[in-house]
Amino acid sequence: MSEITADVVAAHGLSEDEFQRVLHALGREPNLVELGIFSVMWSEHCSYKSSRIHLKKLPTSAPWVICGPGENAGVIDIGDGQAAIFKMESHNHPSYIEPYQGAATGVGGILRDVFTMGARPVANMNALRFGRPDHPKMKHLVQGVVAGIGGYGNCVGVPTVGGETNFHPAYDGNILVNAMTVGVADQDKIFYSAATGLGNPIVYVGSKTGRDGIHGATMASADFGEDSEAKRPTVQVGDPFTEKLLIEACLELMATDAIVAIQDMGAAGLTSSSVEMATNGKAGIILNMDMVPCREEGMTPYEMMLSESQERMLMVLKPGKEPMAEAIFKKWELDFAVIGEVTDTGHMVLTFKGETVCDIPLGPLAEDAPLYDRPALSLVDYKAWANVAPLGSVAESADLGADLVKLIGCPDLANRRWIFEQYDSQVGADTLQKSGGDAAVVRIHGTQKALAMSTDCSPRYCYADPYEGGKQAVAETYRNICAVGARPLAITNCLNFANPQRPEIMAQIVQALEGMGDACRALDYPIVSGNVSLYNESKATGGGSAILPTPAIGGVGLMLDHEIMTTIAFKNNGDAIWLVGGEGTHLGQSLYLREIAGREAGDAPKVDLVVERKNGELIRDWIASGKLTAVHDISDGGLLVALTEMALASNKGCTLTIELDTAKAFGEDQSRYIVTSAPNEVLEDAIRIGTVGGTQIAGVELATLREANEAFFRDWMEGSVQALPELASGRI
């Protein structure tokens, strides 16, 4: 009797049609090992079967792009024979199930993607989305995720320099944990994953393989039910101290000429790493499972191939280099084993105890994996489905100062000190600017150059209008990087959406990618790497819920001389305050509307990409010429919130010379900045709106604003946060 029943196929996440494709690919019924391998390689997490057709439309090239999507991370030229290597990835489902290890191993995995290519990691960032603070599980999730990110990054010795954290009921049952790493390498020492050279040895290095993380990729490719706790064994367990040893050992070996190809074991572990290496090299591969270092007794080939145990790498070495490589890894107290060789068969073959336990042609596993053009609503039909309430009239604020106090204290704008104080942002001694500014800035060690980086997305905009929301997420990173004086060069992304088999969700994906693509082309700002995370919805919250569409963007820019870097803090009493990009008019989907008026309504703000680029270049020119003393982009909360953030960073108030109404004070119109200059400076194309000095903003003392800004996290983590009202959030 066959062991592959319909229930077994379903448990592996394969549809009936997909199982028929497996039968056709093999010309026979698979055994359990082969079924498991097809299962993980054809999961959304590994194959991108619902998104590949749309991802191909994105712009990925520029003269400074050395390597775009398809490798472990993207690579860009930063001059002087150096390259920046970076990527962003999700670890959403694991972090909801087990927040500490889920977040920690997300950091570990993205670090490996970067140092696999020969880069020394220089900075970590993150983008976090949580549900309502008064949700019974949310405090535990926030504490666990933050501790996991800090615990791993701090121990491995890479600074965590920035990120974003937002709250919304749509994430009650499915939080998002997106991690980004940026590294620096010499351009002539970049390593790729293509396995080549008939007979070349394949070696396994790092930690031993255990039973943690089995079916992690499959779990991450399905929505949550009521049994999410039962999935805890699919979450990997990380060891940052081993990761640090692995970084140093890999970089030491990379300084020799021994490595032909290298790939980290991330999602789907040994399966995906071996398949990707062989596929990229247009080769075959044979592995002897008896040689895989295991930390548990009696592990089967099925368990070894599907385990997602952390801190492991797969390499192809030049023949004869094994003893030297082994000596390096043994010195660093890491496992080293020759487990196979490169073949020319085009198949993945596994042997165990003298028998062949797997023989699969590589084509169906990777290049010929299922590809779906799923039905999607048009943007017009999507908006009808989303049923976002029209903005209508918005009552004028009776007290702008009182509303500012309330707004600056809301969870989305509250001071994140409780979070970032748990992260070591200074290890390596090259961090020039961290959380709290527009972009983090990290000096390239031993040079005057610096990299600027930012993670951004406004999911509420993306829900109301996925096209404009996709544009805005890209433009926001561009704006933040310009605001510190750097030239934006390229982005990575982490595309978080719900179930793509729903046409309304597929519409979010298609339209957001259209918007992202248009923004990247207009801003000359290509996408060089990324990650897709689908099925982010839960039945566990009662009635089912989908996350807001969240195409998180990680941008990277270059500053040739870090001495020109600007910050958001007011510098001198008497400095002139200028507004670039016009006055606020747009309250639709604004934080003011949600937090003060209690509504989520109206259209998302439009992004004029021509204006976006012009204003960004203007800001960079002014910074380079020394005209500006402080810069801050205007985003969540509008003009008064941006001014307050500048004031709190400096403990200096300001006096405004313009009359404010609600829209001017809190509108979230795009492509805008506040800048300050010496009093006698003249800035064309800007409106002078005030002067730095005093102890107030909008009639409110800075001390009052600071207390409001710092109270949320302080009080919440002491258990005294007040329950938040339910939000009118459309059909979520």
XYZ file of C-alpha atoms in Angstrom:
732
model
C 0.000 0.000 0.000
C 1.367 3.432 -0.938
C 2.497 5.705 1.886
C 1.527 8.729 -0.234
C -2.184 9.122 0.437
C -4.341 12.143 -0.333
C -4.095 13.171 3.331
C -0.293 13.000 3.209
C -0.235 15.146 0.079
C -2.565 17.702 1.670
C -0.453 17.764 4.848
C 2.502 18.744 2.677
C 0.644 21.779 1.316
C 0.328 20.483 -2.250
C -2.889 20.753 -4.194
C -4.263 17.807 -6.170
C -3.176 19.458 -9.438
C 0.309 20.029 -8.052
C 0.589 16.396 -7.007
C -0.304 15.394 -10.558
C 2.558 17.597 -11.742
C 4.880 15.744 -9.357
C 3.770 12.417 -10.826
C 4.366 13.739 -14.336
C 7.810 15.142 -13.436
C 8.981 11.838 -11.948
C 7.077 9.453 -14.178
C 6.193 7.574 -11.018
C 4.898 8.097 -7.498
C 7.335 9.909 -5.189
C 8.541 8.474 -1.927
C 8.120 10.509 1.254
C 11.538 12.173 0.975
C 10.813 13.284 -2.574
C 7.333 14.483 -1.668
C 8.780 16.559 1.174
C 11.320 18.132 -1.169
C 8.649 19.026 -3.742
C 6.513 20.373 -0.899
C 9.048 22.926 0.330
C 10.425 23.879 -3.074
C 6.917 24.502 -4.420
C 5.759 26.412 -1.344
C 5.008 30.113 -1.782
C 7.925 30.854 0.529
C 10.444 29.233 -1.842
C 8.856 29.310 -5.297
C 6.959 32.645 -5.325
C 4.434 30.831 -7.517
C 1.750 33.506 -7.082
C 4.030 36.524 -7.460
C 6.863 35.625 -9.887
C 4.889 36.685 -12.923
C 4.455 40.177 -11.469
C 7.905 40.496 -9.889
C 9.424 40.188 -13.364
C 7.909 43.590 -14.245
C 10.001 45.457 -11.661
C 13.060 47.520 -12.676
C 16.212 45.810 -11.409
C 19.127 47.326 -13.309
C 21.218 50.496 -13.295
C 24.879 51.262 -14.068
C 25.699 50.867 -10.372
C 23.876 47.536 -9.929
C 26.381 44.662 -9.845
C 23.891 41.913 -9.017
C 20.117 42.136 -8.956
C 17.456 39.679 -7.760
C 18.204 35.959 -7.979
C 21.175 35.661 -5.648
C 21.285 35.629 -1.852
C 21.293 39.446 -1.753
C 21.562 42.454 -4.047
C 24.904 44.113 -4.825
C 25.586 47.743 -5.773
C 28.750 49.648 -6.636
C 29.724 52.217 -3.983
C 33.028 53.255 -5.562
C 36.675 52.600 -4.768
C 36.319 48.940 -5.681
C 33.756 48.413 -2.912
C 30.183 47.123 -2.970
C 27.185 47.301 -0.656
C 25.299 44.008 -0.341
C 21.839 43.990 1.225
C 18.495 42.280 1.504
C 15.302 42.246 3.564
C 13.333 39.137 4.541
C 10.297 38.147 6.583
C 9.986 35.878 9.590
C 6.320 36.544 10.274
C 4.684 33.228 11.086
C 7.541 31.950 13.277
C 7.544 35.212 15.239
C 3.846 34.950 15.997
C 4.211 31.364 17.188
C 7.412 31.875 19.214
C 8.359 35.556 19.190
C 11.866 35.429 20.644
C 13.245 32.631 18.479
C 11.178 33.663 15.473
C 12.624 37.168 15.459
C 16.127 36.055 16.436
C 16.383 33.501 13.640
C 14.972 36.034 11.196
C 17.965 38.238 12.011
C 20.322 35.258 11.750
C 18.951 34.252 8.367
C 19.272 37.673 6.780
C 22.807 38.044 8.140
C 23.752 34.784 6.419
C 22.271 35.960 3.112
C 24.657 38.904 3.191
C 27.891 37.351 4.441
C 27.337 34.360 2.142
C 28.218 36.736 -0.683
C 31.494 37.811 0.890
C 30.325 40.917 2.744
C 31.005 41.806 6.325
C 27.626 42.858 7.771
C 27.752 46.462 8.993
C 24.137 47.178 9.961
C 20.810 45.551 10.767
C 17.391 47.163 10.466
C 13.837 45.942 10.893
C 10.212 46.732 10.106
C 7.706 45.488 12.692
C 3.890 45.478 12.639
C 1.841 44.541 15.666
C -1.848 44.432 16.518
C -3.743 46.438 19.129
C -1.682 47.099 22.255
C -4.647 46.000 24.395
C -4.865 42.625 22.623
C -4.160 39.974 25.290
C -1.212 38.502 23.385
C 0.359 41.676 21.987
C 2.542 42.769 24.895
C 4.093 39.291 25.009
C 4.694 39.403 21.242
C 6.299 42.849 21.309
C 8.543 41.952 24.233
C 9.588 38.664 22.644
C 10.264 40.070 19.168
C 12.287 43.033 20.443
C 14.274 40.793 22.791
C 14.917 38.319 19.968
C 16.166 40.995 17.564
C 18.376 42.553 20.217
C 19.555 39.251 21.623
C 20.743 37.946 18.271
C 22.104 41.153 16.743
C 23.892 42.241 19.905
C 25.591 38.886 20.404
C 26.706 38.529 16.809
C 28.299 41.965 16.881
C 26.340 43.769 14.148
C 24.682 47.070 15.122
C 20.904 47.406 14.849
C 20.613 51.007 13.683
C 16.974 51.652 12.852
C 13.605 50.502 11.648
C 9.912 51.123 12.171
C 7.206 49.798 14.474
C 3.469 50.222 13.874
C 0.251 48.994 15.447
C -3.106 48.160 13.858
C -5.902 45.666 14.604
C -5.309 43.970 11.239
C -2.123 42.456 12.717
C -3.807 41.013 15.823
C -3.531 37.443 14.557
C -0.515 37.737 12.271
C 2.297 40.100 13.207
C 5.031 41.048 10.736
C 8.734 40.819 11.510
C 10.864 41.956 8.569
C 14.644 42.030 9.002
C 17.221 43.787 6.827
C 21.012 43.517 6.761
C 23.520 45.686 4.911
C 27.117 44.581 4.354
C 30.234 45.845 2.612
C 32.593 43.813 0.411
C 35.387 44.307 -2.101
C 34.011 43.958 -5.612
C 36.652 41.375 -6.531
C 35.696 39.228 -3.531
C 31.975 38.696 -4.140
C 30.759 35.100 -4.011
C 27.823 33.570 -5.846
C 25.787 30.390 -5.490
C 26.178 28.601 -8.843
C 27.562 25.088 -8.300
C 29.961 24.247 -11.138
C 32.796 21.855 -11.845
C 32.044 18.183 -12.370
C 33.220 16.236 -9.344
C 33.856 19.290 -7.183
C 33.248 18.507 -3.497
C 30.147 19.803 -1.718
C 30.782 20.619 1.913
C 28.492 21.312 4.858
C 29.733 23.773 7.506
C 28.408 25.344 10.683
C 26.081 23.822 13.261
C 24.748 20.298 13.331
C 21.318 19.493 11.908
C 18.465 18.933 14.345
C 14.737 18.460 14.146
C 13.857 22.135 14.667
C 12.237 24.026 11.836
C 11.036 21.020 9.849
C 8.367 22.231 7.402
C 9.056 25.855 8.335
C 8.771 27.007 4.716
C 5.507 25.134 4.260
C 4.119 26.580 7.494
C 5.060 30.072 6.297
C 3.057 29.446 3.105
C -0.323 28.901 4.761
C -2.607 31.055 6.841
C -3.037 30.522 10.569
C -5.819 28.470 12.079
C -6.698 27.889 15.696
C -3.792 25.434 15.982
C -0.954 27.940 15.681
C 0.526 26.863 19.010
C 0.848 23.315 17.695
C 3.180 24.653 15.003
C 5.812 25.683 17.552
C 8.169 22.823 16.499
C 8.372 24.355 13.010
C 10.167 27.398 14.492
C 13.947 27.270 14.353
C 16.219 27.857 17.343
C 19.110 30.266 16.859
C 22.577 30.613 18.391
C 24.124 34.021 17.643
C 27.498 33.054 19.096
C 27.766 30.238 16.552
C 26.682 32.688 13.839
C 29.542 35.014 14.795
C 31.996 32.116 14.475
C 30.446 31.200 11.132
C 30.847 34.759 9.817
C 34.518 34.834 10.739
C 35.232 31.336 9.412
C 33.489 32.039 6.094
C 35.243 35.374 5.612
C 38.589 33.731 6.411
C 38.008 31.005 3.826
C 36.768 33.604 1.340
C 40.175 35.290 1.567
C 41.616 32.172 -0.111
C 40.851 30.802 -3.574
C 39.062 27.679 -2.317
C 35.375 28.517 -2.846
C 33.552 27.846 -6.122
C 30.036 28.565 -4.779
C 28.382 29.172 -1.446
C 24.796 29.261 -0.213
C 23.284 29.630 3.229
C 20.761 27.098 4.506
C 17.716 29.258 5.123
C 14.096 28.411 4.390
C 13.843 24.707 3.455
C 17.382 24.181 4.754
C 19.569 21.686 2.952
C 16.900 21.170 0.284
C 16.696 24.728 -1.007
C 20.419 25.425 -0.697
C 21.417 22.350 -2.698
C 18.669 22.775 -5.314
C 19.437 26.473 -5.828
C 23.185 25.883 -6.134
C 22.756 23.097 -8.671
C 20.072 24.972 -10.619
C 22.094 28.202 -10.781
C 25.094 26.224 -12.009
C 23.032 24.215 -14.519
C 24.496 21.099 -12.946
C 23.410 18.130 -10.870
C 24.141 17.164 -7.303
C 24.571 13.981 -5.275
C 24.545 13.993 -1.477
C 25.413 11.207 0.941
C 23.015 11.703 3.833
C 25.144 9.471 6.093
C 27.723 12.273 6.141
C 25.370 15.095 7.301
C 26.358 16.178 10.842
C 23.331 15.549 13.071
C 22.790 16.502 16.684
C 19.952 14.037 17.272
C 19.952 10.256 17.042
C 18.200 8.406 14.249
C 17.483 11.350 11.966
C 16.038 10.291 8.614
C 16.883 11.793 5.203
C 13.417 13.385 5.226
C 14.215 15.187 8.489
C 17.723 16.151 7.412
C 16.575 17.643 4.124
C 13.653 19.610 5.597
C 15.221 20.762 8.865
C 15.747 24.505 9.148
C 18.305 24.331 11.930
C 20.234 27.571 11.979
C 23.822 28.658 11.398
C 24.564 26.273 8.513
C 26.091 26.805 5.061
C 26.675 24.722 1.940
C 29.755 25.237 -0.244
C 31.315 23.902 -3.399
C 35.100 23.844 -3.092
C 37.885 23.422 -5.569
C 39.292 19.877 -5.473
C 42.082 19.451 -2.955
C 41.075 22.474 -0.872
C 39.094 20.398 1.646
C 41.909 19.975 4.234
C 42.630 23.723 4.345
C 38.943 24.572 4.608
C 38.375 21.959 7.289
C 41.255 23.362 9.343
C 39.691 26.829 9.274
C 36.255 25.621 10.389
C 37.684 23.343 13.063
C 39.716 26.289 14.389
C 36.448 28.191 14.775
C 34.890 25.121 16.483
C 32.387 24.499 13.704
C 31.328 21.314 11.952
C 32.811 20.554 8.551
C 31.837 17.587 6.366
C 32.171 16.646 2.722
C 28.644 15.397 1.952
C 28.555 15.146 -1.842
C 29.761 16.348 -5.196
C 28.680 18.240 -8.287
C 27.417 16.054 -11.149
C 26.307 16.643 -14.729
C 23.046 14.702 -14.462
C 20.666 17.615 -13.891
C 19.203 15.577 -11.010
C 19.316 15.819 -7.238
C 20.238 12.383 -5.928
C 20.376 11.432 -2.250
C 21.835 8.237 -0.846
C 21.421 6.837 2.671
C 22.868 3.624 4.053
C 23.886 2.518 0.575
C 20.509 3.094 -1.048
C 19.193 5.853 -3.294
C 16.391 7.551 -1.343
C 15.744 10.445 -3.740
C 16.238 11.041 -7.467
C 14.515 14.173 -8.777
C 15.177 16.170 -11.947
C 16.104 19.714 -10.910
C 14.030 21.505 -13.562
C 10.617 20.797 -12.017
C 11.912 21.742 -8.556
C 13.037 25.242 -9.456
C 12.825 26.787 -12.928
C 9.716 24.804 -13.870
C 7.977 25.087 -10.515
C 4.280 26.044 -10.628
C 3.624 29.591 -11.789
C 0.151 31.056 -11.304
C -1.424 34.115 -12.866
C -4.094 34.317 -10.206
C -7.285 36.303 -10.756
C -7.097 39.860 -9.461
C -9.685 42.598 -9.170
C -9.102 45.790 -11.110
C -8.156 48.802 -9.012
C -11.684 50.178 -9.431
C -13.273 46.901 -8.346
C -10.780 46.563 -5.508
C -11.720 49.959 -4.132
C -15.384 48.984 -4.311
C -14.552 45.824 -2.350
C -12.388 47.651 0.203
C -15.307 50.002 0.809
C -13.159 52.699 2.411
C -15.473 55.429 3.646
C -15.228 58.728 1.775
C -13.436 61.472 3.677
C -16.373 63.847 3.707
C -15.992 66.931 5.848
C -13.461 67.046 8.662
C -14.286 69.371 11.512
C -11.667 72.003 12.228
C -9.594 71.304 15.303
C -10.802 73.213 18.331
C -7.286 73.141 19.810
C -4.318 72.300 17.574
C -1.978 72.098 20.562
C -4.159 69.629 22.452
C -4.541 67.480 19.342
C -0.769 67.553 18.839
C -0.213 66.268 22.379
C -2.605 63.390 21.789
C -1.147 62.581 18.387
C 2.511 62.627 19.442
C 1.631 60.163 22.198
C -0.229 57.620 20.051
C 1.369 54.170 19.588
C 2.472 54.865 16.003
C 4.316 58.083 16.947
C 5.363 57.392 20.537
C 9.053 57.458 21.390
C 10.626 54.054 20.661
C 13.384 54.354 23.268
C 12.106 51.226 25.056
C 12.749 49.338 21.812
C 16.015 50.755 20.521
C 17.734 50.821 23.907
C 17.619 47.015 23.755
C 19.638 47.098 20.527
C 23.391 47.685 20.422
C 23.581 50.397 17.783
C 27.227 51.330 18.329
C 29.144 48.044 18.055
C 31.757 48.467 15.339
C 32.064 52.193 16.175
C 30.860 53.291 12.711
C 27.239 54.257 13.453
C 26.823 57.974 12.797
C 23.040 58.215 13.088
C 20.510 55.695 14.387
C 16.833 55.337 15.282
C 14.994 58.617 15.637
C 16.223 60.370 12.526
C 15.063 60.037 8.950
C 17.639 57.446 7.908
C 20.328 55.565 9.756
C 23.880 56.369 8.650
C 26.839 54.006 9.007
C 30.374 54.983 8.045
C 32.206 52.641 5.683
C 35.084 51.676 7.920
C 38.326 53.459 7.200
C 36.820 55.881 4.667
C 34.975 59.181 4.513
C 32.044 57.431 2.827
C 28.870 56.346 4.589
C 25.780 54.316 3.773
C 22.336 55.706 4.585
C 19.448 53.280 5.014
C 15.752 53.408 5.810
C 12.804 51.006 6.042
C 9.354 52.369 5.224
C 5.757 51.553 4.373
C 2.357 53.063 5.212
C -0.031 50.073 5.148
C -3.122 52.219 5.706
C -2.341 53.994 2.418
C -1.811 50.617 0.720
C -5.198 49.335 1.877
C -7.028 52.417 0.596
C -5.102 52.476 -2.695
C -2.461 49.759 -3.240
C -1.028 51.532 -6.288
C -0.449 54.854 -4.519
C 0.645 53.008 -1.370
C 3.283 51.084 -3.316
C 4.578 54.311 -4.854
C 4.620 56.038 -1.481
C 6.596 53.293 0.282
C 9.405 53.622 -2.270
C 9.243 57.428 -2.234
C 9.387 57.543 1.567
C 12.720 55.713 1.674
C 14.012 57.982 -1.091
C 12.960 61.028 0.920
C 14.494 59.785 4.163
C 17.825 59.033 2.496
C 17.903 62.439 0.785
C 17.128 64.088 4.141
C 20.467 63.009 5.638
C 22.430 64.076 2.558
C 22.905 60.748 0.779
C 22.096 59.787 -2.795
C 19.512 56.976 -2.925
C 20.878 54.075 -5.007
C 18.679 50.987 -4.722
C 16.061 49.201 -2.678
C 15.230 45.794 -1.299
C 11.682 44.849 -0.397
C 9.653 42.561 1.807
C 6.215 42.082 0.288
C 3.765 41.052 3.007
C 0.231 40.196 1.889
C -2.611 37.852 2.799
C -4.057 34.921 0.790
C -3.272 35.364 -2.947
C -6.093 32.986 -3.880
C -8.512 35.797 -3.001
C -8.865 38.162 -6.018
C -9.029 41.214 -3.753
C -5.709 40.289 -2.121
C -4.157 39.543 -5.498
C -5.289 43.022 -6.539
C -3.315 44.456 -3.620
C -0.217 42.587 -4.778
C -0.522 43.532 -8.453
C -1.319 47.189 -7.818
C 1.322 47.684 -5.118
C 3.966 46.231 -7.422
C 2.788 48.513 -10.235
C 3.175 51.510 -7.943
C 6.570 50.371 -6.693
C 7.797 49.821 -10.233
C 6.663 53.243 -11.421
C 8.336 54.908 -8.436
C 11.599 53.035 -8.949
C 11.725 53.989 -12.623
C 10.922 57.658 -11.985
C 13.453 57.956 -9.158
C 16.185 55.889 -10.869
C 16.102 53.655 -7.812
C 16.100 49.946 -8.829
C 15.087 46.892 -6.811
C 18.057 44.555 -6.314
C 16.721 41.973 -3.865
C 13.646 41.078 -1.883
C 11.278 38.606 -0.320
C 7.591 37.713 -0.693
C 5.533 36.631 2.314
C 1.952 35.585 1.570
C -0.908 33.991 3.511
C -0.498 36.504 6.319
C -3.956 36.098 7.740
C -5.447 34.277 10.647
C -8.580 32.445 11.604
C -7.423 32.504 15.199
C -8.722 36.019 15.896
C -12.355 35.062 15.424
C -13.938 35.255 12.019
C -10.659 35.504 10.159
C -8.554 38.525 9.389
C -6.043 39.588 6.774
C -3.180 41.943 7.394
C -3.137 45.297 5.675
C -1.111 45.086 2.448
C 2.414 45.826 3.639
C 5.060 46.114 0.902
C 7.908 47.152 3.193
C 10.795 48.880 1.421
C 14.417 49.029 2.546
C 16.392 51.765 0.811
C 20.153 52.249 0.681
C 22.026 55.381 -0.356
C 25.606 56.599 -0.489
C 27.257 59.641 1.068
C 30.736 60.345 -0.329
C 31.708 62.469 2.674
C 29.932 61.787 5.940
C 30.955 65.197 7.258
C 28.004 66.714 5.357
C 25.443 64.494 7.140
C 22.428 66.322 8.535
C 20.121 65.341 11.390
C 16.576 66.285 12.342
C 17.522 68.229 15.498
C 17.182 72.023 15.529
C 20.696 73.452 15.971
C 20.667 77.141 16.806
C 18.187 79.581 18.298
C 17.301 82.081 15.608
C 17.698 79.664 12.692
C 15.111 80.118 9.973
C 12.570 77.318 9.432
C 11.529 76.581 5.851
C 8.872 74.370 4.276
C 9.712 72.593 1.019
C 6.939 71.022 -1.067
C 3.949 73.144 -0.125
C 1.394 73.351 2.644
C -0.665 70.423 3.870
C -4.077 69.821 2.356
C -4.620 66.042 2.538
C -6.248 64.470 5.606
C -7.435 61.232 3.970
C -5.908 58.148 5.689
C -3.907 60.451 7.977
C -2.958 59.617 11.531
C -4.819 62.750 12.607
C -8.034 61.400 11.150
C -7.556 58.028 12.843
C -6.286 59.125 16.237
C -8.209 62.370 16.739
C -11.350 61.973 14.615
C -11.568 58.193 15.171
C -11.976 57.376 11.478
C -10.039 55.562 8.779
C -11.412 57.174 5.649
C -10.619 58.913 2.413
C -8.106 58.398 -0.348
C -4.414 57.788 0.227
C -2.253 60.826 -0.584
C -0.981 60.936 -4.145
C 2.755 60.930 -4.908
C 3.897 63.155 -7.770
C 7.130 61.357 -8.687
C 8.490 64.266 -10.727
C 8.108 66.544 -7.699
C 9.495 63.840 -5.422
C 12.709 63.598 -7.405
C 13.060 67.376 -7.855
C 12.616 68.074 -4.142
C 14.966 65.281 -3.113
C 17.698 66.545 -5.436
C 17.150 70.097 -4.168
C 17.559 68.980 -0.562
C 20.743 67.053 -1.378
C 22.204 70.055 -3.216
C 21.489 72.355 -0.268
C 23.028 69.909 2.190
C 26.149 69.457 0.030
C 26.601 73.234 -0.211
C 26.303 73.670 3.558
C 23.135 75.775 3.461
C 21.104 73.704 5.922
C 21.446 73.138 9.643
C 18.668 70.530 10.038
C 16.389 68.511 7.750
C 13.331 66.345 8.399
C 10.850 64.885 5.965
C 7.143 65.364 6.658
C 5.323 62.056 6.931
C 3.019 60.509 9.556
C 1.206 63.242 11.464
C 2.080 66.082 9.115
C 3.835 69.397 9.701
C 3.310 69.868 13.450
C 4.430 66.348 14.264
C 7.587 66.775 12.169
C 8.380 70.069 13.914
C 7.798 68.446 17.285
C 10.186 65.602 16.457
C 12.851 68.152 15.491
C 12.218 70.098 18.682
C 12.313 67.072 20.977
C 15.584 65.942 19.378
C 17.166 69.289 20.289
C 15.114 70.541 23.246
C 14.510 73.760 21.345
C 11.068 75.051 20.463
C 9.994 77.231 17.579
C 7.775 80.147 16.679
C 5.692 79.857 13.534
C 4.809 82.783 11.306
C 2.119 81.038 9.253
C -1.505 80.549 10.152
C -2.384 76.891 10.617
C -5.643 75.094 10.137
C -6.191 71.369 10.633
C -5.050 70.332 7.138
C -1.972 72.555 7.183
C -1.023 71.291 10.634
C -1.650 67.579 10.179
C -2.074 66.880 6.436
C 0.114 64.119 5.043
C 0.772 65.467 1.548
C 3.868 63.818 0.083
C 7.302 64.990 -1.142
C 7.711 67.556 1.629
C 10.517 68.524 4.001
C 11.163 70.964 6.830
C 14.645 72.477 6.741
C 16.435 75.060 8.845
C 19.176 77.470 7.879
C 21.117 80.414 9.227
C 18.787 83.437 9.645
C 20.203 85.330 6.652
C 20.152 82.370 4.235
C 17.775 82.642 1.277
C 16.288 79.379 0.000
C 14.433 79.664 -3.275
C 11.600 77.163 -3.836
C 10.899 77.111 -0.083
C 8.449 78.933 2.191
C 9.818 80.509 5.363
C 7.450 79.469 8.147
C 9.162 80.368 11.414
C 12.182 80.599 13.684
C 13.912 78.196 16.042
C 13.793 79.169 19.701
C 11.771 79.135 22.875
C 10.236 76.223 24.726
C 6.950 75.725 22.888
C 5.362 74.420 19.695
C 1.819 75.491 18.806
C 1.451 76.940 22.291
C 2.411 73.686 24.038
C 5.481 73.363 26.256
C 8.113 70.909 25.057
C 8.032 69.256 28.468
C 4.354 68.423 27.952
C 5.006 67.074 24.476
C 7.982 65.018 25.682
C 5.955 63.445 28.474
C 3.171 62.541 26.034
C 5.690 61.153 23.537
C 7.449 58.947 26.077
C 4.463 57.744 28.079
C 3.057 54.999 25.825
C 5.839 52.418 25.871
C 6.841 53.285 29.427
C 3.341 52.829 30.776
C 2.502 49.838 28.569
C 5.495 47.879 29.659
C 4.568 48.683 33.257
C 1.077 47.353 32.544
C -0.857 50.607 32.755
C -1.711 51.216 29.098
C -5.342 52.049 28.467
C -7.424 49.942 26.073
C -7.600 51.515 22.642
C -10.907 51.973 20.855
C -11.797 49.718 17.964
C -10.884 51.302 14.644
C -13.212 51.517 11.684
C -10.861 49.775 9.304
C -12.939 48.647 6.376
C -13.405 45.051 5.274
C -10.337 43.531 6.971
